[in-house]
Structure formats: C-alpha cells, structure tokens
XYZ file of C-alpha atoms in Angstrom:
698
model
C -73.192 -24.590 105.258
C -70.814 -27.303 104.138
C -72.478 -30.674 104.576
C -69.877 -32.790 102.771
C -68.274 -35.523 104.826
C -64.937 -34.819 106.315
C -62.270 -36.687 104.392
C -60.268 -39.210 106.242
C -56.637 -38.417 106.722
C -54.241 -39.748 104.111
C -52.256 -42.541 105.692
C -50.204 -43.497 102.664
C -46.520 -43.328 103.554
C -44.750 -40.781 101.437
C -41.088 -41.795 101.903
C -41.448 -45.482 101.132
C -40.543 -46.502 97.565
C -42.977 -48.533 95.572
C -42.201 -52.181 95.020
C -41.874 -51.680 91.300
C -39.228 -48.938 91.639
C -35.544 -49.836 91.862
C -32.901 -48.051 93.840
C -31.956 -46.035 90.766
C -35.372 -44.441 90.614
C -36.543 -46.386 87.555
C -39.450 -48.825 87.336
C -38.292 -52.413 87.572
C -41.386 -53.873 85.887
C -43.351 -51.611 83.614
C -47.113 -51.925 84.034
C -48.601 -51.028 80.708
C -52.245 -51.402 79.850
C -53.525 -52.536 83.284
C -56.850 -51.071 84.386
C -56.524 -48.329 86.890
C -52.798 -47.841 86.401
C -50.790 -45.125 84.641
C -48.320 -45.500 81.810
C -44.583 -44.843 81.787
C -43.718 -42.655 78.900
C -40.098 -41.648 78.316
C -40.441 -39.677 75.140
C -40.284 -35.911 75.307
C -43.583 -34.152 75.415
C -45.655 -37.075 76.728
C -47.807 -36.976 79.837
C -46.232 -38.331 83.003
C -47.461 -41.469 84.716
C -50.877 -41.335 86.426
C -51.097 -43.494 89.522
C -54.130 -44.704 91.355
C -54.591 -44.002 95.055
C -56.929 -45.477 97.674
C -59.504 -43.041 98.952
C -60.119 -43.422 102.648
C -62.816 -40.851 102.875
C -66.248 -40.810 101.406
C -66.327 -38.952 98.142
C -62.634 -38.209 98.358
C -60.714 -38.344 95.091
C -57.344 -37.237 96.328
C -54.709 -38.488 93.927
C -51.011 -38.817 94.421
C -49.040 -38.190 91.252
C -45.960 -40.194 90.637
C -43.181 -38.140 89.056
C -41.144 -40.273 86.646
C -37.574 -39.118 86.246
C -36.505 -38.401 82.733
C -32.830 -39.013 82.505
C -32.467 -37.435 79.101
C -33.501 -33.974 80.266
C -32.976 -34.168 84.049
C -36.467 -32.783 84.769
C -38.766 -33.494 87.702
C -42.229 -32.275 88.277
C -42.790 -30.806 91.705
C -46.090 -29.107 91.064
C -49.038 -30.777 92.822
C -51.669 -31.980 90.497
C -55.109 -33.527 90.832
C -55.692 -36.799 89.071
C -58.734 -38.966 89.068
C -58.470 -42.678 88.766
C -60.286 -44.718 86.230
C -63.712 -45.620 87.459
C -63.850 -43.105 90.410
C -66.143 -40.082 90.587
C -65.255 -36.920 92.440
C -68.291 -35.892 94.352
C -66.661 -33.302 96.542
C -66.390 -30.664 93.845
C -66.074 -29.950 90.177
C -63.861 -32.355 88.218
C -60.280 -31.364 87.574
C -59.366 -30.813 83.950
C -57.166 -33.850 83.214
C -56.051 -32.614 79.821
C -54.783 -29.345 81.192
C -52.973 -31.141 83.990
C -51.361 -33.587 81.559
C -50.211 -30.763 79.272
C -48.739 -28.870 82.216
C -46.857 -31.980 83.344
C -45.399 -32.453 79.919
C -43.941 -28.955 79.878
C -43.045 -28.549 83.546
C -39.352 -29.245 84.256
C -38.466 -31.715 86.903
C -35.437 -31.398 89.031
C -34.046 -34.005 91.367
C -32.620 -31.273 93.528
C -35.834 -29.767 94.973
C -35.715 -27.214 97.816
C -36.322 -28.186 101.367
C -40.041 -28.523 102.228
C -41.717 -25.481 103.673
C -44.666 -25.090 105.932
C -47.045 -25.345 103.003
C -45.851 -28.610 101.481
C -43.874 -31.795 102.151
C -41.066 -33.343 100.117
C -40.893 -37.050 99.552
C -37.677 -38.651 98.310
C -37.824 -42.009 96.628
C -35.698 -43.859 94.152
C -38.324 -43.410 91.490
C -39.184 -39.818 92.186
C -36.759 -36.942 92.091
C -38.987 -34.935 94.502
C -42.739 -35.045 95.264
C -44.478 -32.112 96.857
C -47.772 -32.612 98.407
C -49.782 -29.688 99.659
C -52.429 -30.052 102.302
C -54.315 -27.133 100.904
C -54.584 -28.864 97.543
C -56.028 -31.991 99.188
C -58.490 -29.959 101.181
C -59.473 -28.033 98.122
C -60.125 -31.239 96.274
C -62.594 -32.369 98.988
C -64.491 -29.059 99.083
C -66.256 -28.413 95.862
C -67.395 -24.993 96.874
C -63.904 -23.731 97.533
C -61.960 -25.609 94.897
C -59.429 -23.576 93.006
C -58.263 -24.279 89.521
C -54.734 -25.488 89.363
C -52.436 -22.769 88.181
C -49.877 -24.048 85.742
C -47.597 -21.139 86.550
C -45.308 -19.224 84.320
C -42.974 -20.942 81.821
C -40.115 -22.867 83.325
C -37.189 -20.680 84.264
C -34.512 -23.366 84.271
C -34.150 -26.270 81.869
C -31.208 -28.528 81.135
C -32.258 -29.658 77.711
C -30.974 -27.591 74.749
C -33.275 -24.761 73.760
C -35.074 -24.474 77.088
C -35.048 -21.749 79.641
C -33.746 -21.946 83.189
C -35.603 -24.187 85.622
C -38.203 -22.803 88.041
C -39.042 -24.361 91.389
C -42.782 -24.246 91.920
C -44.991 -25.471 94.723
C -48.763 -25.313 94.745
C -50.252 -24.039 97.935
C -53.670 -23.368 96.580
C -52.917 -19.700 95.945
C -50.522 -20.063 92.963
C -46.926 -20.903 92.395
C -44.111 -19.436 94.398
C -40.530 -19.082 93.275
C -37.377 -19.567 95.265
C -34.216 -18.229 93.665
C -30.638 -17.503 94.704
C -28.573 -14.562 93.678
C -27.587 -16.330 90.482
C -31.152 -17.159 89.496
C -31.100 -20.746 90.820
C -33.155 -22.210 93.586
C -31.615 -22.830 96.955
C -30.192 -26.307 97.223
C -30.063 -26.872 93.476
C -26.969 -28.738 92.232
C -25.108 -27.041 89.417
C -24.990 -29.177 86.308
C -21.766 -29.843 84.362
C -22.787 -27.627 81.440
C -23.676 -24.785 83.785
C -20.371 -25.124 85.627
C -18.477 -24.788 82.351
C -20.473 -21.710 81.372
C -20.206 -19.875 84.676
C -17.046 -17.970 85.688
C -15.199 -19.018 88.831
C -16.680 -17.810 92.073
C -15.273 -14.551 93.308
C -13.858 -13.568 89.914
C -15.274 -10.599 88.166
C -15.270 -10.448 84.386
C -12.432 -8.249 83.186
C -13.675 -6.320 80.220
C -11.239 -3.457 80.417
C -8.002 -5.163 79.180
C -6.297 -8.392 78.044
C -5.928 -11.398 80.300
C -2.629 -11.928 82.183
C -1.739 -14.867 79.888
C -2.115 -12.643 76.814
C 0.100 -9.987 78.366
C 2.806 -12.540 79.170
C 2.673 -13.908 75.619
C 3.087 -10.465 74.134
C 6.015 -9.733 76.424
C 7.765 -12.989 75.426
C 7.297 -12.319 71.709
C 8.696 -8.813 72.121
C 11.804 -10.142 73.907
C 12.399 -12.759 71.182
C 12.042 -10.172 68.433
C 14.561 -7.875 70.118
C 17.021 -10.774 70.549
C 16.757 -11.753 66.860
C 17.259 -8.184 65.714
C 20.317 -7.786 67.952
C 21.869 -11.061 66.676
C 21.306 -10.114 63.037
C 22.874 -6.725 63.570
C 25.933 -8.224 65.257
C 26.331 -10.774 62.441
C 26.206 -8.147 59.716
C 28.690 -5.942 61.531
C 31.008 -8.939 62.044
C 30.916 -9.894 58.373
C 31.616 -6.357 57.264
C 34.595 -6.032 59.579
C 36.006 -9.608 59.080
C 39.414 -10.040 57.509
C 41.321 -13.323 57.060
C 44.316 -13.981 59.212
C 47.579 -13.341 57.408
C 49.243 -16.568 56.186
C 51.995 -17.980 58.273
C 55.353 -17.147 56.676
C 57.405 -19.895 55.116
C 60.427 -21.159 56.999
C 63.137 -23.822 56.776
C 62.201 -27.338 57.758
C 62.611 -28.452 61.312
C 64.538 -31.624 62.032
C 61.334 -33.649 62.442
C 59.892 -32.313 59.184
C 63.113 -33.115 57.316
C 63.058 -36.695 58.620
C 59.466 -37.103 57.522
C 60.285 -35.861 54.037
C 63.289 -38.202 53.798
C 61.128 -41.177 54.861
C 58.251 -40.500 52.437
C 59.478 -42.922 49.748
C 60.202 -45.616 52.321
C 56.642 -45.246 53.583
C 55.339 -45.693 50.046
C 57.225 -48.967 49.672
C 56.015 -50.129 53.084
C 52.366 -49.367 52.222
C 52.774 -51.373 48.980
C 49.926 -49.813 46.960
C 47.796 -46.700 46.563
C 45.178 -45.241 44.279
C 46.390 -42.436 42.035
C 44.951 -39.635 39.900
C 47.360 -37.652 37.723
C 47.008 -34.598 35.524
C 50.002 -33.745 33.342
C 50.471 -30.985 30.792
C 48.104 -28.224 29.843
C 45.546 -27.364 27.196
C 45.538 -29.693 24.176
C 48.587 -31.633 25.413
C 47.023 -32.503 28.765
C 46.763 -36.159 29.733
C 44.863 -37.631 32.655
C 45.526 -40.941 34.382
C 43.386 -42.820 36.919
C 44.247 -46.151 38.510
C 46.671 -47.743 40.973
C 50.356 -48.099 41.639
C 51.984 -51.110 43.323
C 55.447 -49.973 44.448
C 56.338 -53.408 45.847
C 56.240 -54.965 42.323
C 56.922 -51.821 40.259
C 53.477 -52.327 38.719
C 51.198 -49.645 37.285
C 47.619 -50.164 36.144
C 46.025 -47.004 34.734
C 43.343 -45.681 32.447
C 44.753 -42.983 30.168
C 42.614 -40.155 28.820
C 42.652 -36.458 28.116
C 43.095 -34.544 24.869
C 46.806 -35.388 24.638
C 46.466 -39.180 25.099
C 46.893 -39.955 21.374
C 47.515 -43.680 20.659
C 47.894 -44.487 24.357
C 44.228 -43.770 25.087
C 42.841 -46.796 26.907
C 44.216 -49.181 29.545
C 47.911 -49.286 30.391
C 49.946 -51.718 32.481
C 53.609 -51.472 33.222
C 55.978 -53.732 35.119
C 59.406 -52.123 35.382
C 60.333 -51.030 31.859
C 57.800 -53.311 30.103
C 54.699 -51.436 28.959
C 51.622 -53.030 27.452
C 48.529 -51.167 26.358
C 44.987 -52.019 25.371
C 44.073 -49.132 23.077
C 40.520 -47.859 22.903
C 40.275 -44.923 20.485
C 36.507 -44.657 21.049
C 36.861 -44.119 24.818
C 35.554 -40.908 26.355
C 38.176 -38.216 27.003
C 37.705 -38.331 30.775
C 39.268 -41.508 32.203
C 37.696 -43.708 34.869
C 39.084 -46.309 37.250
C 39.962 -49.460 35.255
C 38.367 -52.822 36.113
C 40.161 -54.721 38.851
C 40.171 -57.885 36.713
C 41.783 -56.688 33.483
C 40.405 -57.885 30.137
C 42.217 -60.875 28.664
C 42.345 -59.789 25.023
C 43.795 -57.023 22.816
C 46.868 -56.341 24.956
C 50.014 -55.504 23.038
C 53.584 -54.583 23.795
C 54.066 -50.867 23.232
C 56.946 -48.483 22.736
C 56.394 -44.850 23.694
C 57.306 -42.339 21.018
C 59.942 -39.734 21.904
C 58.455 -36.633 23.495
C 55.355 -38.407 24.738
C 54.492 -37.013 28.196
C 53.324 -40.411 29.424
C 56.844 -41.820 29.823
C 58.252 -39.203 32.270
C 55.039 -39.251 34.300
C 55.136 -43.033 34.730
C 58.826 -42.888 35.630
C 58.133 -40.262 38.282
C 55.302 -42.325 39.775
C 57.362 -45.511 40.028
C 60.336 -43.541 41.401
C 58.374 -42.465 44.517
C 59.394 -45.618 46.408
C 62.711 -46.886 47.747
C 63.981 -49.127 50.511
C 66.092 -46.489 52.339
C 65.577 -42.846 53.361
C 67.015 -40.061 51.266
C 69.279 -38.308 53.747
C 69.763 -35.304 51.484
C 66.233 -34.197 52.294
C 66.989 -33.901 56.021
C 70.148 -31.793 55.612
C 69.545 -28.233 56.886
C 71.200 -26.690 53.848
C 69.156 -28.603 51.285
C 66.841 -25.642 50.674
C 63.668 -27.452 51.670
C 61.073 -25.218 53.296
C 57.808 -25.464 55.140
C 55.093 -23.661 53.122
C 51.718 -24.012 54.821
C 49.226 -26.262 56.504
C 46.422 -27.829 54.506
C 43.653 -30.380 54.844
C 43.015 -33.283 52.476
C 40.462 -36.081 52.540
C 42.633 -38.098 54.934
C 43.150 -35.210 57.383
C 45.571 -32.335 58.062
C 48.900 -32.240 56.240
C 51.985 -30.054 55.940
C 52.950 -28.600 52.575
C 56.714 -28.881 52.085
C 58.773 -27.588 49.205
C 61.903 -29.476 48.141
C 63.649 -31.018 45.164
C 62.579 -34.399 43.875
C 64.535 -37.135 45.662
C 67.341 -38.872 43.847
C 66.069 -42.099 42.322
C 67.786 -45.425 41.761
C 70.379 -45.658 39.000
C 69.093 -45.884 35.489
C 68.262 -49.396 34.369
C 69.254 -50.711 30.990
C 66.317 -52.518 29.366
C 66.628 -55.996 28.056
C 67.097 -56.474 24.324
C 63.849 -55.948 22.463
C 62.155 -54.223 25.390
C 60.220 -50.974 25.271
C 63.325 -48.963 24.659
C 64.298 -45.981 26.735
C 66.099 -46.462 30.027
C 64.173 -45.697 33.188
C 65.427 -42.379 34.569
C 65.697 -41.655 38.239
C 62.812 -39.810 39.813
C 64.967 -36.943 40.978
C 67.365 -36.412 38.141
C 68.282 -32.860 37.278
C 66.434 -33.064 33.990
C 63.110 -33.658 35.677
C 63.258 -31.031 38.434
C 65.431 -28.090 37.363
C 63.900 -25.423 39.617
C 63.319 -27.410 42.808
C 59.741 -26.156 43.128
C 58.201 -29.545 43.893
C 55.710 -29.500 46.737
C 54.815 -32.459 48.912
C 51.654 -32.831 50.987
C 52.801 -34.998 53.924
C 50.908 -36.071 57.009
C 52.411 -36.754 60.428
C 53.139 -40.411 59.474
C 55.297 -39.435 56.472
C 52.585 -40.519 54.005
C 52.500 -38.624 50.752
C 48.987 -37.497 49.727
C 49.726 -35.033 46.951
C 52.632 -33.933 44.794
C 52.840 -30.913 42.493
C 55.841 -30.365 40.238
C 56.930 -29.429 36.726
C 58.634 -31.773 34.267
C 60.575 -30.627 31.189
C 58.642 -31.374 28.025
C 55.513 -32.149 30.032
C 54.624 -29.052 32.021
C 52.802 -28.971 35.359
C 52.121 -32.325 36.947
C 49.722 -32.951 39.823
C 49.536 -36.346 41.536
C 46.885 -37.154 44.133
C 47.319 -40.386 46.085
C 44.484 -42.211 47.803
C 46.133 -44.164 50.593
C 42.923 -46.033 51.469
C 42.424 -47.453 47.949
C 44.834 -50.415 47.984
C 43.490 -53.398 45.979
C 45.705 -56.294 44.929
C 46.608 -55.804 41.278
C 46.835 -58.581 38.702
C 49.198 -58.185 35.762
C 47.914 -59.317 32.388
C 49.181 -62.557 30.837
C 51.642 -60.684 28.639
C 53.367 -59.527 31.868
C 53.338 -62.972 33.470
C 49.896 -62.995 35.108
C 49.262 -62.810 38.804
C 52.163 -63.673 41.086
C 52.341 -66.945 42.917
C 54.405 -68.807 45.501
C 56.761 -71.138 43.620
C 57.345 -74.540 45.205
C 58.424 -78.043 44.230
C 55.938 -80.424 42.682
C 53.952 -82.865 44.720
C 53.900 -86.542 43.761
C 50.543 -86.166 41.989
C 51.763 -83.135 40.054
C 54.960 -84.949 39.091
C 52.985 -87.967 37.801
C 50.738 -85.753 35.675
C 53.783 -84.040 34.171
C 55.507 -87.365 33.393
C 52.379 -88.807 31.759
C 51.766 -85.722 29.653
C 53.207 -87.103 26.324
C 51.076 -90.230 26.452
C 48.008 -88.179 27.332
C 48.538 -85.864 24.336
C 49.055 -88.751 21.890
C 45.793 -90.230 23.092
C 44.033 -86.958 22.309
C 45.615 -87.013 18.838
C 45.480 -83.234 18.289
C 44.165 -79.797 19.234
C 43.483 -76.335 17.891
C 46.043 -73.599 18.605
C 45.569 -69.872 19.375
C 48.712 -67.735 19.442
C 49.234 -64.467 21.388
C 52.888 -63.455 21.244
C 54.393 -60.040 22.105
C 57.863 -60.834 20.776
C 59.326 -57.366 20.181
C 58.881 -53.661 20.744
C 56.638 -53.352 17.688
C 55.935 -57.016 16.997
C 52.727 -58.425 18.404
C 51.678 -61.671 16.791
C 48.255 -63.342 16.635
C 47.720 -66.754 15.096
C 45.403 -69.754 14.776
C 45.817 -73.326 13.434
C 46.212 -77.015 14.420
C 48.706 -79.329 16.028
C 48.773 -83.120 15.554
C 50.679 -85.185 18.099
C 50.232 -88.406 16.143
C 51.985 -87.045 13.031
C 54.159 -84.576 14.991
C 53.141 -81.663 12.806
C 51.636 -78.160 13.132
C 50.070 -75.715 10.704
C 48.942 -72.162 11.475
C 48.388 -68.668 10.072
C 50.097 -65.775 11.870
C 49.250 -62.037 11.701
C 51.299 -59.089 12.873
C 49.294 -56.213 14.386
C 51.695 -53.773 12.788
C 51.052 -55.244 9.284
C 47.342 -56.109 9.310
C 47.012 -56.931 5.554
C 49.674 -59.664 5.481
C 49.761 -63.232 6.833
C 52.528 -65.725 7.470
C 51.731 -69.428 6.949
C 53.900 -71.613 9.174
C 54.242 -75.385 8.621
C 56.112 -77.657 11.022
C 56.564 -81.398 10.376
C 59.187 -84.083 10.563
C 60.928 -82.639 7.522
C 61.498 -79.303 9.183
C 59.994 -75.824 9.342
C 58.800 -73.840 6.331
C 56.979 -70.536 5.990
C 55.316 -68.405 3.351
C 54.208 -64.729 3.378
C 50.899 -64.116 1.595
C 48.156 -61.474 1.435
C 45.541 -61.787 4.137
C 42.793 -62.899 1.718
C 44.918 -65.742 0.330
C 45.952 -66.968 3.785
C 42.612 -67.430 5.518
C 41.370 -63.856 5.919
C 40.075 -62.565 9.226
C 41.385 -59.546 11.092
C 44.810 -58.886 12.472
C 43.519 -59.369 16.009
C 41.636 -62.585 15.129
C 43.069 -64.119 11.941
C 41.299 -66.952 10.127
C 42.529 -70.531 10.034
C 45.101 -71.417 7.381
C 43.759 -72.709 4.055
C 43.627 -76.431 3.260
C 45.383 -77.813 1.325
C 48.341 -75.459 1.757
C 48.492 -73.082 -1.225
C 51.349 -73.162 -3.634
C 53.540 -70.220 -3.057
C 56.953 -68.978 -2.095
C 57.558 -71.475 0.718
C 60.992 -71.227 2.226
C 62.730 -73.339 4.794
C 63.642 -71.933 8.220
C 65.823 -73.168 10.966
C 63.899 -74.354 14.012
C 64.395 -72.408 17.213
C 65.643 -69.311 15.425
C 63.101 -66.969 17.152
C 60.499 -66.984 19.906
C 57.674 -68.039 17.583
C 59.419 -71.126 16.221
C 60.596 -72.089 19.729
C 57.021 -72.010 20.996
C 55.683 -74.070 18.052
C 58.484 -76.630 18.417
C 57.705 -76.989 22.136
C 54.031 -77.632 21.358
C 54.847 -80.366 18.837
C 57.497 -81.981 21.084
C 55.137 -82.127 24.087
C 53.482 -85.200 22.567
C 56.706 -87.202 22.342
C 58.980 -86.328 25.246
C 58.388 -84.695 28.585
C 59.819 -81.332 29.589
C 63.429 -81.437 30.618
C 65.011 -79.597 33.518
C 63.887 -78.715 37.011
C 60.130 -78.213 37.294
C 58.598 -75.749 39.769
C 54.923 -75.172 40.416
C 54.342 -71.411 40.174
C 50.651 -71.078 41.054
C 47.148 -72.331 40.454
C 45.176 -70.580 37.721
C 42.086 -70.880 35.545
C 41.851 -70.977 31.753
C 38.880 -71.852 29.548
C 36.873 -72.535 32.697
C 39.239 -75.254 33.954
C 41.559 -75.189 36.965
C 45.190 -75.764 36.068
C 48.606 -75.990 37.719
C 51.169 -73.649 36.186
C 54.480 -75.534 36.067
C 57.646 -73.729 34.995
C 60.484 -75.701 33.386
C 63.776 -74.750 31.755
C 66.665 -72.352 32.257
C 66.188 -68.674 32.998
C 66.913 -67.667 29.403
C 64.296 -69.959 27.825
C 61.692 -70.638 30.448
C 58.577 -72.573 29.494
C 55.372 -72.814 31.489
C 53.006 -75.752 31.130
C 49.379 -75.216 32.103
C 48.172 -78.723 32.994
C 44.641 -79.371 34.165
C 43.695 -81.962 36.775
C 42.949 -84.536 34.028
C 46.540 -84.351 32.758
C 45.733 -82.412 29.548
C 47.907 -79.537 28.339
C 45.866 -76.313 28.115
C 48.525 -73.688 27.478
C 52.201 -73.223 26.741
C 53.958 -69.983 27.738
C 57.378 -68.785 26.668
C 59.364 -65.927 28.199
C 60.403 -63.911 25.172
C 63.426 -61.735 24.515
C 61.247 -58.649 25.159
C 60.787 -59.739 28.810
C 57.152 -60.510 28.041
C 55.302 -63.823 27.899
C 53.923 -65.409 24.698
C 50.976 -67.828 24.978
C 49.864 -70.753 22.825
C 46.430 -71.959 23.973
C 45.495 -75.558 23.152
C 41.960 -76.973 22.918
C 41.511 -80.728 22.213
C 39.758 -81.189 18.850
C 39.686 -83.312 15.716
C 42.516 -82.204 13.467
C 42.166 -82.429 9.677
C 44.741 -84.300 7.655
C 47.717 -82.020 7.254
C 49.293 -82.666 3.882
C 52.921 -81.786 3.356
C 53.474 -78.393 1.871
C 54.765 -78.205 -1.712
C 58.462 -77.851 -1.531
C 60.412 -75.965 -4.156
C 62.344 -78.111 -6.608
C 66.032 -78.280 -6.000
C 67.963 -76.129 -8.336
C 70.490 -78.062 -10.447
C 74.043 -77.292 -9.675
C 76.044 -75.846 -12.522
C 78.307 -78.419 -14.078
C 81.950 -77.868 -13.372
C 84.131 -77.546 -16.490
C 86.171 -80.537 -17.242
C 89.860 -80.072 -17.054
C 91.590 -80.450 -20.339
C-alpha cells in the first residue's frame, strides 16, 4: 500500500519566459556561482543549466530543466530529466543519477523545431528554450519511489547539425522509453530544414537521373559538335578557293583619254605650284649606281641632297644647287647609303664644284629641276603624241594612274655665267635624254607626280620617288647667297648706323679676318689675317683648296697691294681648309706688286680696308635679318649689279661681315671680329732695277 503523500499539482506556468531571458532566447544576466542555481555553459560537451524549482508537495523533488539553446550547433534538449536542487532530499523514491543525466544532456541534440505536443507530454515555448517537454508520467514517477523508472537516455541522436554528427532524433520521455517521430525523409514532422540540408537535398519531385547525362551536358555537346562542323566546312572551302584562285588578267593598255592627257600636260605646272617636295632617286646600275635623298624647291630652282651609292665618287656628301651653280660638302668617310640631310646645313667646308664629263649626277639633277614650268605642255595632250595609259597602282599617297609618254620639252638651254660650273643646263625633255619615249609617270587625280621611271643616256635606269607631304623651307648655304629675304629700303635707324660705320670702325682700331671665297670653278680660297683701320692696311695668308701645300701672302697698305707665293710651312702652316695666320714680320721673298681690284679677292680686301674711311656708295637696300657669331645683324646690299657688296652690321653699328658677289655667281665672305691688331710693318720691297744707260750720240 502506497502511504506517500500525494504531491501537489505543479502550478508553475510553462509558457512564461523567465525574467533573466531575453526575447532572443539568451540569458540577459548570467547567474554564476549562486547557491541553488545552475550554470550557463556554452562550450560543447558541457552539462546544460540546472534550475531550481519550488516543491509544492511534501517530499516532492520534481525539477524543471531549463534547456539552454546552443547557437553554434542548433541543438535543443527535449528529453525530460530529473534534477535535484542543492540542499533538497528526494524522499519519494530512489535518487536520480545526476551524472548520467548530465552526460545524456551533453550528448542529446536540441532542436528549436520540436514536434507538436502529444497526449503524453506538453511543449513549452520560451525565448530561452527552444522546446521543453514535460511528461506527467515522469513527475508521477518521481513522487513514487516504488514505481520509479530509470531515465532512458535513448539511442544515439539521429540528426545533428554540427559537422561529424548524425541526424537529429526527436525524443520524448513518457516513462516507458523514448519514441521517435520521423517523416519519409528521416526528419521529424514540423522540423525546419537547415540551409546545409537544403543544399544537399535534391529538389522536391525530382528523381536522381543515373542513367544518362544531364540536359545541360547534352546541349553543350550538341553546340560543340555544330561548331566543329562549321569550322571544318570553312577550312575546306578556303582550301578549295585557294587552289582554284587565279588573278584577274591585267587591263590592256590604251591611248590616253582627254582628261588623262590634260593631267599629264599639267604635271609640271602642279610641281611649280606646290613649290617643294621630298625626293629619293636611284640612277644607274651595279657599281655605277648613285643614290640621292633630299628635297627639291622648284620655285627657286634649288636642290639640297645627300649623295651616296657606289658610283658617287668625289661627290659623296652634301650637295646644293641653285640654277647652274653647284656647291658640295664632300665627305669621303660617309656610309654608302645616303640619309636625309640636316635642314640647317653646316656652315663650313662648302666649295664650288664642277662636275666631270660623264658623271651621272649632272643629267639627273637637270632632269629633276626640269620637272617644273609655268605653263602646260600641250604636246602631251595631243591624241597623236603616243602617250598611253598603262595601269592603275597605289602609292603611299593613294591610288594613281601609270601613264607612259615622252619627257616634256624643257626650257631653252641656259648659258652659264663666266666662271660658273660649266656645262649648260639641258632641257628636261631633249631628245638626248629620252630617245625611246619609255618614261612612265605615276599621276594622281590632281595631276601630282608621285613617281617617275625613265632611262637616260650615259646613266641608265633612273627612278624618282616624290614625297608630296615632305615640304620644308630650304635654306641655301652662304656660298649661294644664304636664305632669301624681302628687300626693302632702310629705316632711319638703319641709315644712321650705315653712315656712322667708318667712325665706328676707326674707334675699334682693327679686327681679325677669315676669308671664304669660291671665286672660280676650281678655285676655292680660305684665308686668315688682320685688318687695321687706323693705318688702313691688311695682311693675310690665303690657301687654295686645289693646291693645299702652297700659300699666298697678301699685303695691302697705303703704298699699294703686294703678294708672295710661298710653301705652306713658310707662310704660317695650317691646313688648306683652315690656314694659319701669316708670319710676323713678313718674310723676305719674291714679293710682287699687283693692281688693286684686279680680281674678286683684291676687291673684297680693298672694300674691308676702305670701310674704315668712307661709307659705302650707291643705293642701299636691306635684304634680310640674319645671325652671325651669335649676334643679330642687318644685311644691307650696296653697289651695282655687277659688283654687289653686302654689309652685315650688328645693332651696335659694328661691321661683322663683308660679302661680294663673284664672277662665278657665288658669294665670297670676309668675316670680321674686333681684336687687337699687331703692328703691321711694311713688306720688304724689291730694289728698283737701274735702267740701262742710253748711248750718247756722237
């Protein structure tokens, strides 16, 4: 007979959250170390919190476990457990094994999504607890010691969310052991699928296809097969097309149309209108081949080229030509292949040059300058001229027509001035230069010539390529007159400086002189010395580039002009290009008197000495502004056309250069630099020979 007192009913509300639990289900204020209270442990494998309950019945030790949610594993403990509070004694039956209960709680998974309560237990939802099941049979069993059952920990958890754990099992304790509630997929009813489980499970209603590839794989294979077939078909068609390809037959030649004839007749006029062009020329063949690179200025009949190739000979180097006047700057050490010359030509080592007979350079330069005129050549447009259209071609500037015709008739031959470079300038289209009429012109639609191929007697094949976009302004060297200017009358300031020039030079007392004088076809003079405006005298040593081992000493004073020819060592030494200063005192030697003004050299020296006594006579014209020795000067031209002098006067009124237009149509320069001049003693004059005595009449 059971004589134990009947336990009072448990009146503790199950759905009300504890004051120390927040809405998120976590304790707001941890209670650690208080007597009669449990501990919150969050680490894995620790015992859950043990709470203390109030026993309303005599000898009742019913405990209500509080299930702490572990956010790291998502587990909740739904199994009912018996816990005794500190200081209480269970008198209703044998004591529950706390260690076993604690170990079971540590390993039992907890799930916030517990199944709906059944008839054997209730479910309590609170913010702190995921789900709390309380069984009435467990409470009754705890109050009846004779019928108490040991708590069954159940089988291992069937469902866990932490890595390495099995699926979670929903267990409720009814006093007879755990019961399981599972769905068809092995999950309890009402359990929410976690994110990891959703990713691992196949979509609902889709059966795993293990018999063949997925639809996406089949589509990919189909697309790759189509692309492979397309590539194979294209390659096959390309190979067949290449094997069966044949170029179109060339269009047959024909006579020129009226428009094409007019374009050919206007080609030289277009060259003159465009002023300048870059040019590259190849003339001759094999060892006689010459190559030229540079520019042509048809408006001033100016050529500026670099000459190379195996047949260049003594003309290898830079070449400038204005009309018939040719000056060269030889460079025997230059590489055989020419390059574009510098836009600002060097100031030194230029010399007047005469081309030897049979040299291919002369006819080529004549042909290049003859490609410009001021009126169309009507013979090219005549239907019976024999000109023909050959083909269409493409050059760097665009499409062109290739026309075949004779070279156009050039201007009449010009007779060179006395002492010039010699041979007359032939016309570009004379019979001697184009005997077979096989010249071909590459013309665009604007009558611009881009290429010319012909043959010249004594030269061989000639190819000229014109670059119409390369059109810099060319500057002739000083021997050809320097850069062009705009002549005008002098201003008042320029006139005053010119009038005060003699007084300014006498105040300076003297200067050093440097002579550069191309005075003949094979006569290029270089000299150095002094001029004294106080004593009206000059003394200098002159070298001829054609006779490098000889020197001419020239002495000018009030007594007249004398000269002596000596070896280079006895007359100051130096090189022919840069001779040394004349020796002091003047050496005794074969001095001979010379009439002043007899040649270009003596005229230039006389003008330098006279500049310190009287001003230039005649009409003065300012030619241009220039620079010499780092100083800005006004170039003033004075004198008649046959003996023109140019005075280079700086802004301080000092004379920096004298220029004379020589008989060779070139310009000779005498540069002056103010300096202290040594005392120039008179030269020893030869004793006068006694006249033979006349016989006395008898």
